[in-house]
Amino acid sequence: MKTFTKIAKIYFSPSSTTRKIVDEIANKFEGTQEEYDLLNAASGNTPKEFDDDTLVIVGMPIFAGRLPKTASKKLMNFKGENIPAIAIVNYGNVNIGDALLELNDILKENGFNIAGTGATVSQHSIVTDVATGRPDSKDLEKLNEFVEKCKEKLDSEEFENIEVPGNKPYCEYKKVPLAPICDESLCVYCYECVSSCPEEAIPDMAPAETDTNLCSACTACIYACPEDARYFTGDLFEGMKEKFLANFSKRKESEFYL
Ligand SMILES: Cc1cc2nc3c(=O)[nH]c(=O)nc-3n(C[C@H](O)[C@H](O)[C@H](O)COP(=O)(O)O)c2cc1C
């Protein structure tokens, strides 16, 4: 089996499911793991070129049928002339839109050789009653089969262009018009939400506030809060929940391309 000195994990994962998928893939390979957590406001802002002998694994959640804006901008800083990559978009059982194509386009443009790519399904981070508990054991089994095929491909070093679904121009990125509120009676001023926010939308001195213009509704602060003080609420959120449960409860399966 082809071996790699380094396994570089690049991900943006506000509710941690994308990171889980990336870790699952990375742990199937030998080599020292290094990670680029793009949720961290300080990470991914400067150009980075990978050395030979590195396998790059990229995981991005899907936001409104696209890659999250902050994450795609940072991803453009990662270059790898002929460096092999495995590229995953992870979504909440609603739609893939053009995100898989967008991710493949960015990586190819930056020199990476894509060994395998796909769209995995995980619990919806906003409407958590959709795809609850996923990825589950069936998802991980399918993911493992995909990784085995990627390994065969990496051994043979045959990298033909992989066609993935999606359209150009990509669908328009529409910001989800939600922002979490904070129940100040629960807030213990630990500032976990402040440091978790990739948009720097939560002021240092006032963690109970959220700058709704900057907030991308990514959910990082909700999942980071140890007191469950931050959450979505309101008519728009309730309407979204109802619509999603009615239309997107039927299980979709992950899809892979090699
Ligand atoms: C702002 C926002 C927009 C989203 N848009 C979509 C979407 O267009 N299609 C979909 O199926 N899921 C969508 N989701 C759900 C996430 O893609 C899904 O929950 C994913 O697993 C989140 O990854 P994470 O756990 O790494 O944050 C969206 C989530 C957020 C926060």
GROMACS .gro file of N, CA and C in nm, residues 64-218:
model
  465
   64ALA      N    1  -2.668   2.620   0.226
   64ALA     CA    2  -2.750   2.673   0.118
   64ALA      C    3  -2.701   2.628  -0.020
   65GLY      N    4  -2.669   2.501  -0.031
   65GLY     CA    5  -2.627   2.444  -0.159
   65GLY      C    6  -2.487   2.483  -0.204
   66ARG      N    7  -2.415   2.551  -0.119
   66ARG     CA    8  -2.278   2.594  -0.153
   66ARG      C    9  -2.183   2.562  -0.037
   67LEU      N   10  -2.055   2.593  -0.056
   67LEU     CA   11  -1.962   2.585   0.056
   67LEU      C   12  -1.982   2.710   0.141
   68PRO      N   13  -1.965   2.699   0.274
   68PRO     CA   14  -1.973   2.820   0.356
   68PRO      C   15  -1.871   2.922   0.304
   69LYS      N   16  -1.913   3.047   0.291
   69LYS     CA   17  -1.828   3.150   0.229
   69LYS      C   18  -1.691   3.163   0.296
   70THR      N   19  -1.691   3.171   0.429
   70THR     CA   20  -1.565   3.189   0.503
   70THR      C   21  -1.471   3.072   0.475
   71ALA      N   22  -1.529   2.951   0.469
   71ALA     CA   23  -1.447   2.831   0.450
   71ALA      C   24  -1.391   2.825   0.308
   72SER      N   25  -1.471   2.858   0.208
   72SER     CA   26  -1.421   2.846   0.069
   72SER      C   27  -1.312   2.949   0.044
   73LYS      N   28  -1.326   3.066   0.104
   73LYS     CA   29  -1.224   3.170   0.087
   73LYS      C   30  -1.090   3.122   0.145
   74LYS      N   31  -1.097   3.061   0.262
   74LYS     CA   32  -0.974   3.011   0.325
   74LYS      C   33  -0.916   2.894   0.246
   75LEU      N   34  -1.004   2.808   0.195
   75LEU     CA   35  -0.958   2.688   0.123
   75LEU      C   36  -0.872   2.727   0.002
   76MET      N   37  -0.903   2.842  -0.055
   76MET     CA   38  -0.826   2.886  -0.171
   76MET      C   39  -0.679   2.911  -0.138
   77ASN      N   40  -0.647   2.925  -0.010
   77ASN     CA   41  -0.507   2.946   0.031
   77ASN      C   42  -0.425   2.817   0.032
   78PHE      N   43  -0.492   2.701   0.016
   78PHE     CA   44  -0.420   2.573   0.025
   78PHE      C   45  -0.385   2.524  -0.115
   79LYS      N   46  -0.254   2.506  -0.140
   79LYS     CA   47  -0.211   2.463  -0.273
   79LYS      C   48  -0.135   2.330  -0.261
   80GLY      N   49  -0.145   2.249  -0.368
   80GLY     CA   50  -0.071   2.122  -0.365
   80GLY      C   51  -0.047   2.072  -0.505
   81GLU      N   52   0.067   2.104  -0.561
   81GLU     CA   53   0.096   2.063  -0.699
   81GLU      C   54   0.101   1.911  -0.707
   82ASN      N   55   0.000   1.852  -0.767
   82ASN     CA   56  -0.011   1.706  -0.781
   82ASN      C   57  -0.020   1.630  -0.649
   83ILE      N   58  -0.059   1.697  -0.545
   83ILE     CA   59  -0.075   1.630  -0.414
   83ILE      C   60  -0.212   1.560  -0.416
   84PRO      N   61  -0.218   1.431  -0.378
   84PRO     CA   62  -0.348   1.362  -0.379
   84PRO      C   63  -0.440   1.412  -0.268
   85ALA      N   64  -0.569   1.417  -0.302
   85ALA     CA   65  -0.668   1.466  -0.205
   85ALA      C   66  -0.793   1.380  -0.209
   86ILE      N   67  -0.857   1.369  -0.094
   86ILE     CA   68  -0.991   1.309  -0.084
   86ILE      C   69  -1.082   1.423  -0.037
   87ALA      N   70  -1.191   1.447  -0.110
   87ALA     CA   71  -1.269   1.569  -0.086
   87ALA      C   72  -1.416   1.536  -0.059
   88ILE      N   73  -1.464   1.579   0.056
   88ILE     CA   74  -1.601   1.546   0.098
   88ILE      C   75  -1.682   1.672   0.128
   89VAL      N   76  -1.806   1.675   0.076
   89VAL     CA   77  -1.902   1.773   0.128
   89VAL      C   78  -2.002   1.696   0.214
   90ASN      N   79  -2.045   1.758   0.320
   90ASN     CA   80  -2.128   1.690   0.420
   90ASN      C   81  -2.255   1.771   0.437
   91TYR      N   82  -2.372   1.707   0.424
   91TYR     CA   83  -2.496   1.786   0.425
   91TYR      C   84  -2.605   1.722   0.508
   92GLY      N   85  -2.709   1.801   0.536
   92GLY     CA   86  -2.811   1.762   0.631
   92GLY      C   87  -2.936   1.702   0.570
   93ASN      N   88  -2.918   1.615   0.469
   93ASN     CA   89  -3.030   1.538   0.411
   93ASN      C   90  -3.129   1.626   0.333
   94VAL      N   91  -3.090   1.751   0.304
   94VAL     CA   92  -3.181   1.839   0.229
   94VAL      C   93  -3.138   1.842   0.082
   95ASN      N   94  -3.026   1.906   0.053
   95ASN     CA   95  -2.979   1.912  -0.087
   95ASN      C   96  -2.829   1.938  -0.093
   96ILE      N   97  -2.771   1.893  -0.204
   96ILE     CA   98  -2.626   1.912  -0.225
   96ILE      C   99  -2.601   2.042  -0.303
   97GLY      N  100  -2.698   2.081  -0.382
   97GLY     CA  101  -2.681   2.201  -0.465
   97GLY      C  102  -2.558   2.188  -0.551
   98ASP      N  103  -2.473   2.290  -0.551
   98ASP     CA  104  -2.353   2.288  -0.635
   98ASP      C  105  -2.225   2.278  -0.551
   99ALA      N  106  -2.242   2.242  -0.423
   99ALA     CA  107  -2.126   2.245  -0.332
   99ALA      C  108  -2.019   2.141  -0.367
  100LEU      N  109  -2.062   2.023  -0.415
  100LEU     CA  110  -1.963   1.919  -0.446
  100LEU      C  111  -1.877   1.963  -0.565
  101LEU      N  112  -1.944   2.022  -0.664
  101LEU     CA  113  -1.870   2.073  -0.780
  101LEU      C  114  -1.779   2.188  -0.738
  102GLU      N  115  -1.830   2.277  -0.654
  102GLU     CA  116  -1.751   2.391  -0.608
  102GLU      C  117  -1.623   2.344  -0.537
  103LEU      N  118  -1.638   2.245  -0.449
  103LEU     CA  119  -1.521   2.195  -0.375
  103LEU      C  120  -1.419   2.132  -0.470
  104ASN      N  121  -1.468   2.050  -0.563
  104ASN     CA  122  -1.377   1.987  -0.659
  104ASN      C  123  -1.308   2.092  -0.746
  105ASP      N  124  -1.382   2.193  -0.787
  105ASP     CA  125  -1.324   2.299  -0.871
  105ASP      C  126  -1.211   2.372  -0.798
  106ILE      N  127  -1.234   2.408  -0.672
  106ILE     CA  128  -1.132   2.482  -0.596
  106ILE      C  129  -1.005   2.397  -0.582
  107LEU      N  130  -1.024   2.269  -0.547
  107LEU     CA  131  -0.906   2.185  -0.523
  107LEU      C  132  -0.828   2.160  -0.653
  108LYS      N  133  -0.901   2.138  -0.762
  108LYS     CA  134  -0.833   2.115  -0.891
  108LYS      C  135  -0.758   2.241  -0.933
  109GLU      N  136  -0.825   2.353  -0.919
  109GLU     CA  137  -0.765   2.483  -0.954
  109GLU      C  138  -0.634   2.503  -0.876
  110ASN      N  139  -0.629   2.453  -0.752
  110ASN     CA  140  -0.512   2.473  -0.667
  110ASN      C  141  -0.410   2.360  -0.680
  111GLY      N  142  -0.427   2.275  -0.780
  111GLY     CA  143  -0.324   2.177  -0.815
  111GLY      C  144  -0.343   2.038  -0.762
  112PHE      N  145  -0.442   2.018  -0.672
  112PHE     CA  146  -0.459   1.886  -0.611
  112PHE      C  147  -0.509   1.784  -0.713
  113ASN      N  148  -0.471   1.658  -0.688
  113ASN     CA  149  -0.516   1.545  -0.766
  113ASN      C  150  -0.622   1.473  -0.685
  114ILE      N  151  -0.747   1.476  -0.728
  114ILE     CA  152  -0.853   1.420  -0.643
  114ILE      C  153  -0.866   1.269  -0.667
  115ALA      N  154  -0.837   1.192  -0.561
  115ALA     CA  155  -0.842   1.045  -0.571
  115ALA      C  156  -0.985   0.996  -0.556
  116GLY      N  157  -1.063   1.064  -0.473
  116GLY     CA  158  -1.202   1.025  -0.450
  116GLY      C  159  -1.275   1.141  -0.387
  117THR      N  160  -1.405   1.149  -0.416
  117THR     CA  161  -1.481   1.261  -0.363
  117THR      C  162  -1.624   1.216  -0.337
  118GLY      N  163  -1.700   1.294  -0.264
  118GLY     CA  164  -1.838   1.253  -0.239
  118GLY      C  165  -1.912   1.346  -0.148
  119ALA      N  166  -2.041   1.314  -0.132
  119ALA     CA  167  -2.129   1.391  -0.044
  119ALA      C  168  -2.184   1.296   0.062
  120THR      N  169  -2.156   1.326   0.187
  120THR     CA  170  -2.205   1.241   0.297
  120THR      C  171  -2.321   1.311   0.366
  121VAL      N  172  -2.405   1.230   0.432
  121VAL     CA  173  -2.521   1.287   0.502
  121VAL      C  174  -2.498   1.280   0.653
  122SER      N  175  -2.525   1.392   0.719
  122SER     CA  176  -2.514   1.398   0.865
  122SER      C  177  -2.634   1.473   0.922
  123GLN      N  178  -2.649   1.464   1.052
  123GLN     CA  179  -2.760   1.534   1.119
  123GLN      C  180  -2.762   1.681   1.078
  124HIS      N  181  -2.882   1.731   1.050
  124HIS     CA  182  -2.892   1.872   1.012
  124HIS      C  183  -2.861   1.958   1.135
  125SER      N  184  -2.765   2.047   1.121
  125SER     CA  185  -2.717   2.121   1.238
  125SER      C  186  -2.816   2.227   1.286
  126ILE      N  187  -2.908   2.272   1.198
  126ILE     CA  188  -3.009   2.370   1.241
  126ILE      C  189  -3.136   2.297   1.284
  127VAL      N  190  -3.186   2.210   1.196
  127VAL     CA  191  -3.308   2.133   1.228
  127VAL      C  192  -3.263   1.992   1.266
  128THR      N  193  -3.234   1.976   1.393
  128THR     CA  194  -3.166   1.853   1.438
  128THR      C  195  -3.256   1.729   1.435
  129ASP      N  196  -3.386   1.749   1.409
  129ASP     CA  197  -3.475   1.633   1.394
  129ASP      C  198  -3.465   1.574   1.254
  130VAL      N  199  -3.388   1.635   1.167
  130VAL     CA  200  -3.364   1.581   1.033
  130VAL      C  201  -3.228   1.509   1.035
  131ALA      N  202  -3.230   1.384   0.988
  131ALA     CA  203  -3.108   1.300   0.983
  131ALA      C  204  -3.044   1.286   1.122
  132THR      N  205  -3.126   1.281   1.223
  132THR     CA  206  -3.078   1.272   1.362
  132THR      C  207  -2.982   1.155   1.383
  133GLY      N  208  -2.871   1.185   1.447
  133GLY     CA  209  -2.776   1.079   1.483
  133GLY      C  210  -2.684   1.034   1.370
  134ARG      N  211  -2.702   1.092   1.253
  134ARG     CA  212  -2.612   1.053   1.143
  134ARG      C  213  -2.485   1.139   1.146
  135PRO      N  214  -2.371   1.086   1.103
  135PRO     CA  215  -2.355   0.956   1.038
  135PRO      C  216  -2.373   0.841   1.137
  136ASP      N  217  -2.447   0.736   1.092
  136ASP     CA  218  -2.468   0.618   1.175
  136ASP      C  219  -2.379   0.504   1.125
  137SER      N  220  -2.398   0.385   1.181
  137SER     CA  221  -2.306   0.275   1.146
  137SER      C  222  -2.314   0.239   0.998
  138LYS      N  223  -2.435   0.250   0.939
  138LYS     CA  224  -2.449   0.221   0.796
  138LYS      C  225  -2.370   0.324   0.713
  139ASP      N  226  -2.378   0.451   0.755
  139ASP     CA  227  -2.302   0.556   0.684
  139ASP      C  228  -2.152   0.529   0.692
  140LEU      N  229  -2.107   0.489   0.813
  140LEU     CA  230  -1.963   0.471   0.831
  140LEU      C  231  -1.912   0.349   0.754
  141GLU      N  232  -2.001   0.248   0.741
  141GLU     CA  233  -1.964   0.129   0.662
  141GLU      C  234  -1.944   0.169   0.515
  142LYS      N  235  -2.039   0.249   0.463
  142LYS     CA  236  -2.028   0.295   0.324
  142LYS      C  237  -1.904   0.384   0.304
  143LEU      N  238  -1.877   0.464   0.406
  143LEU     CA  239  -1.761   0.553   0.400
  143LEU      C  240  -1.632   0.470   0.395
  144ASN      N  241  -1.631   0.364   0.475
  144ASN     CA  242  -1.515   0.277   0.480
  144ASN      C  243  -1.490   0.209   0.345
  145GLU      N  244  -1.600   0.164   0.281
  145GLU     CA  245  -1.586   0.101   0.147
  145GLU      C  246  -1.526   0.200   0.049
  146PHE      N  247  -1.571   0.324   0.059
  146PHE     CA  248  -1.519   0.430  -0.028
  146PHE      C  249  -1.369   0.451  -0.003
  147VAL      N  250  -1.330   0.454   0.125
  147VAL     CA  251  -1.188   0.476   0.158
  147VAL      C  252  -1.103   0.361   0.102
  148GLU      N  253  -1.156   0.239   0.110
  148GLU     CA  254  -1.081   0.124   0.056
  148GLU      C  255  -1.057   0.142  -0.094
  149LYS      N  256  -1.160   0.191  -0.164
  149LYS     CA  257  -1.145   0.214  -0.308
  149LYS      C  258  -1.047   0.329  -0.336
  150CYS      N  259  -1.051   0.430  -0.249
  150CYS     CA  260  -0.954   0.540  -0.264
  150CYS      C  261  -0.812   0.486  -0.248
  151LYS      N  262  -0.793   0.393  -0.154
  151LYS     CA  263  -0.660   0.336  -0.131
  151LYS      C  264  -0.610   0.264  -0.255
  152GLU      N  265  -0.701   0.185  -0.317
  152GLU     CA  266  -0.662   0.113  -0.440
  152GLU      C  267  -0.620   0.213  -0.547
  153LYS      N  268  -0.693   0.320  -0.556
  153LYS     CA  269  -0.664   0.421  -0.657
  153LYS      C  270  -0.530   0.491  -0.627
  154LEU      N  271  -0.508   0.519  -0.500
  154LEU     CA  272  -0.382   0.584  -0.461
  154LEU      C  273  -0.264   0.492  -0.492
  155ASP      N  274  -0.283   0.360  -0.474
  155ASP     CA  275  -0.178   0.263  -0.506
  155ASP      C  276  -0.148   0.263  -0.655
  156SER      N  277  -0.254   0.267  -0.735
  156SER     CA  278  -0.234   0.256  -0.880
  156SER      C  279  -0.189   0.390  -0.940
  157GLU      N  280  -0.206   0.496  -0.863
  157GLU     CA  281  -0.171   0.632  -0.905
  157GLU      C  282  -0.238   0.672  -1.036
  158GLU      N  283  -0.357   0.614  -1.059
  158GLU     CA  284  -0.433   0.653  -1.178
  158GLU      C  285  -0.535   0.757  -1.138
  159PHE      N  286  -0.520   0.876  -1.188
  159PHE     CA  287  -0.611   0.983  -1.149
  159PHE      C  288  -0.674   1.045  -1.272
  160GLU      N  289  -0.788   0.988  -1.308
  160GLU     CA  290  -0.859   1.053  -1.418
  160GLU      C  291  -0.949   1.161  -1.359
  161ASN      N  292  -0.987   1.254  -1.445
  161ASN     CA  293  -1.075   1.360  -1.397
  161ASN      C  294  -1.208   1.299  -1.348
  162ILE      N  295  -1.251   1.333  -1.230
  162ILE     CA  296  -1.377   1.279  -1.178
  162ILE      C  297  -1.490   1.378  -1.206
  163GLU      N  298  -1.594   1.326  -1.272
  163GLU     CA  299  -1.711   1.411  -1.298
  163GLU      C  300  -1.803   1.406  -1.177
  164VAL      N  301  -1.843   1.522  -1.127
  164VAL     CA  302  -1.938   1.525  -1.014
  164VAL      C  303  -2.059   1.609  -1.052
  165PRO      N  304  -2.175   1.581  -0.989
  165PRO     CA  305  -2.293   1.661  -1.022
  165PRO      C  306  -2.281   1.806  -0.975
  166GLY      N  307  -2.350   1.893  -1.045
  166GLY     CA  308  -2.348   2.035  -1.010
  166GLY      C  309  -2.357   2.119  -1.136
  167ASN      N  310  -2.393   2.243  -1.120
  167ASN     CA  311  -2.409   2.333  -1.234
  167ASN      C  312  -2.322   2.456  -1.221
  168LYS      N  313  -2.295   2.514  -1.338
  168LYS     CA  314  -2.224   2.642  -1.342
  168LYS      C  315  -2.305   2.738  -1.426
  169PRO      N  316  -2.321   2.863  -1.391
  169PRO     CA  317  -2.273   2.919  -1.264
  169PRO      C  318  -2.340   2.849  -1.145
  170TYR      N  319  -2.265   2.843  -1.035
  170TYR     CA  320  -2.319   2.779  -0.916
  170TYR      C  321  -2.445   2.854  -0.870
  171CYS      N  322  -2.533   2.782  -0.798
  171CYS     CA  323  -2.650   2.851  -0.742
  171CYS      C  324  -2.602   2.963  -0.650
  172GLU      N  325  -2.684   3.065  -0.638
  172GLU     CA  326  -2.645   3.181  -0.558
  172GLU      C  327  -2.636   3.143  -0.411
  173TYR      N  328  -2.533   3.191  -0.341
  173TYR     CA  329  -2.523   3.164  -0.197
  173TYR      C  330  -2.621   3.254  -0.124
  174LYS      N  331  -2.721   3.193  -0.063
  174LYS     CA  332  -2.820   3.274   0.011
  174LYS      C  333  -2.797   3.253   0.160
  175LYS      N  334  -2.762   3.362   0.228
  175LYS     CA  335  -2.739   3.354   0.372
  175LYS      C  336  -2.868   3.309   0.444
  176VAL      N  337  -2.856   3.212   0.532
  176VAL     CA  338  -2.973   3.167   0.609
  176VAL      C  339  -3.009   3.279   0.708
  177PRO      N  340  -3.130   3.334   0.697
  177PRO     CA  341  -3.161   3.455   0.778
  177PRO      C  342  -3.196   3.423   0.923
  178LEU      N  343  -3.108   3.353   0.990
  178LEU     CA  344  -3.127   3.320   1.132
  178LEU      C  345  -3.002   3.363   1.208
  179ALA      N  346  -3.016   3.394   1.336
  179ALA     CA  347  -2.900   3.415   1.423
  179ALA      C  348  -2.941   3.365   1.561
  180PRO      N  349  -2.852   3.295   1.629
  180PRO     CA  350  -2.891   3.242   1.760
  180PRO      C  351  -2.914   3.354   1.861
  181ILE      N  352  -3.005   3.330   1.953
  181ILE     CA  353  -3.019   3.423   2.065
  181ILE      C  354  -2.944   3.361   2.184
  182CYS      N  355  -2.920   3.442   2.285
  182CYS     CA  356  -2.855   3.390   2.406
  182CYS      C  357  -2.945   3.417   2.525
  183ASP      N  358  -2.974   3.313   2.600
  183ASP     CA  359  -3.050   3.328   2.724
  183ASP      C  360  -2.950   3.369   2.832
  184GLU      N  361  -2.952   3.499   2.863
  184GLU     CA  362  -2.850   3.553   2.955
  184GLU      C  363  -2.856   3.491   3.094
  185SER      N  364  -2.975   3.439   3.131
  185SER     CA  365  -2.986   3.380   3.266
  185SER      C  366  -2.906   3.248   3.273
  186LEU      N  367  -2.877   3.190   3.156
  186LEU     CA  368  -2.799   3.065   3.155
  186LEU      C  369  -2.650   3.089   3.131
  187CYS      N  370  -2.620   3.205   3.070
  187CYS     CA  371  -2.480   3.233   3.030
  187CYS      C  372  -2.389   3.245   3.153
  188VAL      N  373  -2.274   3.173   3.148
  188VAL     CA  374  -2.180   3.179   3.261
  188VAL      C  375  -2.053   3.257   3.222
  189TYR      N  376  -2.062   3.328   3.110
  189TYR     CA  377  -1.952   3.412   3.064
  189TYR      C  378  -1.819   3.334   3.054
  190CYS      N  379  -1.828   3.215   2.992
  190CYS     CA  380  -1.706   3.136   2.972
  190CYS      C  381  -1.638   3.175   2.842
  191TYR      N  382  -1.709   3.247   2.757
  191TYR     CA  383  -1.656   3.299   2.629
  191TYR      C  384  -1.624   3.190   2.526
  192GLU      N  385  -1.673   3.067   2.548
  192GLU     CA  386  -1.654   2.960   2.448
  192GLU      C  387  -1.717   3.001   2.315
  193CYS      N  388  -1.834   3.067   2.323
  193CYS     CA  389  -1.903   3.109   2.200
  193CYS      C  390  -1.819   3.210   2.124
  194VAL      N  391  -1.756   3.302   2.197
  194VAL     CA  392  -1.676   3.407   2.133
  194VAL      C  393  -1.563   3.342   2.053
  195SER      N  394  -1.492   3.248   2.116
  195SER     CA  395  -1.377   3.189   2.046
  195SER      C  396  -1.420   3.089   1.939
  196SER      N  397  -1.544   3.038   1.948
  196SER     CA  398  -1.587   2.941   1.846
  196SER      C  399  -1.634   3.008   1.717
  197CYS      N  400  -1.667   3.136   1.723
  197CYS     CA  401  -1.734   3.200   1.607
  197CYS      C  402  -1.635   3.232   1.496
  198PRO      N  403  -1.653   3.172   1.377
  198PRO     CA  404  -1.558   3.197   1.267
  198PRO      C  405  -1.574   3.336   1.205
  199GLU      N  406  -1.687   3.401   1.236
  199GLU     CA  407  -1.714   3.533   1.175
  199GLU      C  408  -1.682   3.647   1.271
  200GLU      N  409  -1.638   3.614   1.391
  200GLU     CA  410  -1.613   3.712   1.496
  200GLU      C  411  -1.737   3.800   1.517
  201ALA      N  412  -1.854   3.733   1.523
  201ALA     CA  413  -1.982   3.804   1.534
  201ALA      C  414  -2.028   3.820   1.678
  202ILE      N  415  -1.954   3.759   1.773
  202ILE     CA  416  -1.995   3.769   1.914
  202ILE      C  417  -1.890   3.856   1.986
  203PRO      N  418  -1.932   3.973   2.035
  203PRO     CA  419  -1.834   4.065   2.095
  203PRO      C  420  -1.769   4.006   2.221
  204ASP      N  421  -1.638   4.027   2.235
  204ASP     CA  422  -1.561   3.979   2.351
  204ASP      C  423  -1.625   4.020   2.483
  205MET      N  424  -1.666   4.147   2.487
  205MET     CA  425  -1.712   4.202   2.614
  205MET      C  426  -1.861   4.175   2.640
  206ALA      N  427  -1.931   4.123   2.537
  206ALA     CA  428  -2.076   4.102   2.552
  206ALA      C  429  -2.118   3.973   2.484
  207PRO      N  430  -2.080   3.859   2.543
  207PRO     CA  431  -2.104   3.730   2.475
  207PRO      C  432  -2.251   3.695   2.456
  208ALA      N  433  -2.340   3.768   2.523
  208ALA     CA  434  -2.482   3.739   2.505
  208ALA      C  435  -2.536   3.803   2.376
  209GLU      N  436  -2.453   3.886   2.313
  209GLU     CA  437  -2.499   3.952   2.190
  209GLU      C  438  -2.445   3.881   2.067
  210THR      N  439  -2.512   3.905   1.954
  210THR     CA  440  -2.465   3.850   1.827
  210THR      C  441  -2.483   3.957   1.721
  211ASP      N  442  -2.378   3.985   1.645
  211ASP     CA  443  -2.392   4.080   1.535
  211ASP      C  444  -2.458   4.004   1.419
  212THR      N  445  -2.586   4.031   1.400
  212THR     CA  446  -2.663   3.952   1.302
  212THR      C  447  -2.616   3.977   1.158
  213ASN      N  448  -2.549   4.089   1.135
  213ASN     CA  449  -2.495   4.113   1.000
  213ASN      C  450  -2.377   4.021   0.971
  214LEU      N  451  -2.297   3.996   1.074
  214LEU     CA  452  -2.179   3.910   1.055
  214LEU      C  453  -2.213   3.762   1.067
  215CYS      N  454  -2.312   3.728   1.149
  215CYS     CA  455  -2.345   3.587   1.179
  215CYS      C  456  -2.387   3.515   1.051
  216SER      N  457  -2.331   3.393   1.031
  216SER     CA  458  -2.368   3.313   0.913
  216SER      C  459  -2.460   3.198   0.953
  217ALA      N  460  -2.508   3.199   1.077
  217ALA     CA  461  -2.596   3.093   1.129
  217ALA      C  462  -2.529   2.957   1.126
  218CYS      N  463  -2.395   2.956   1.137
  218CYS     CA  464  -2.321   2.830   1.119
  218CYS      C  465  -2.345   2.729   1.230
   0.00000   0.00000   0.00000
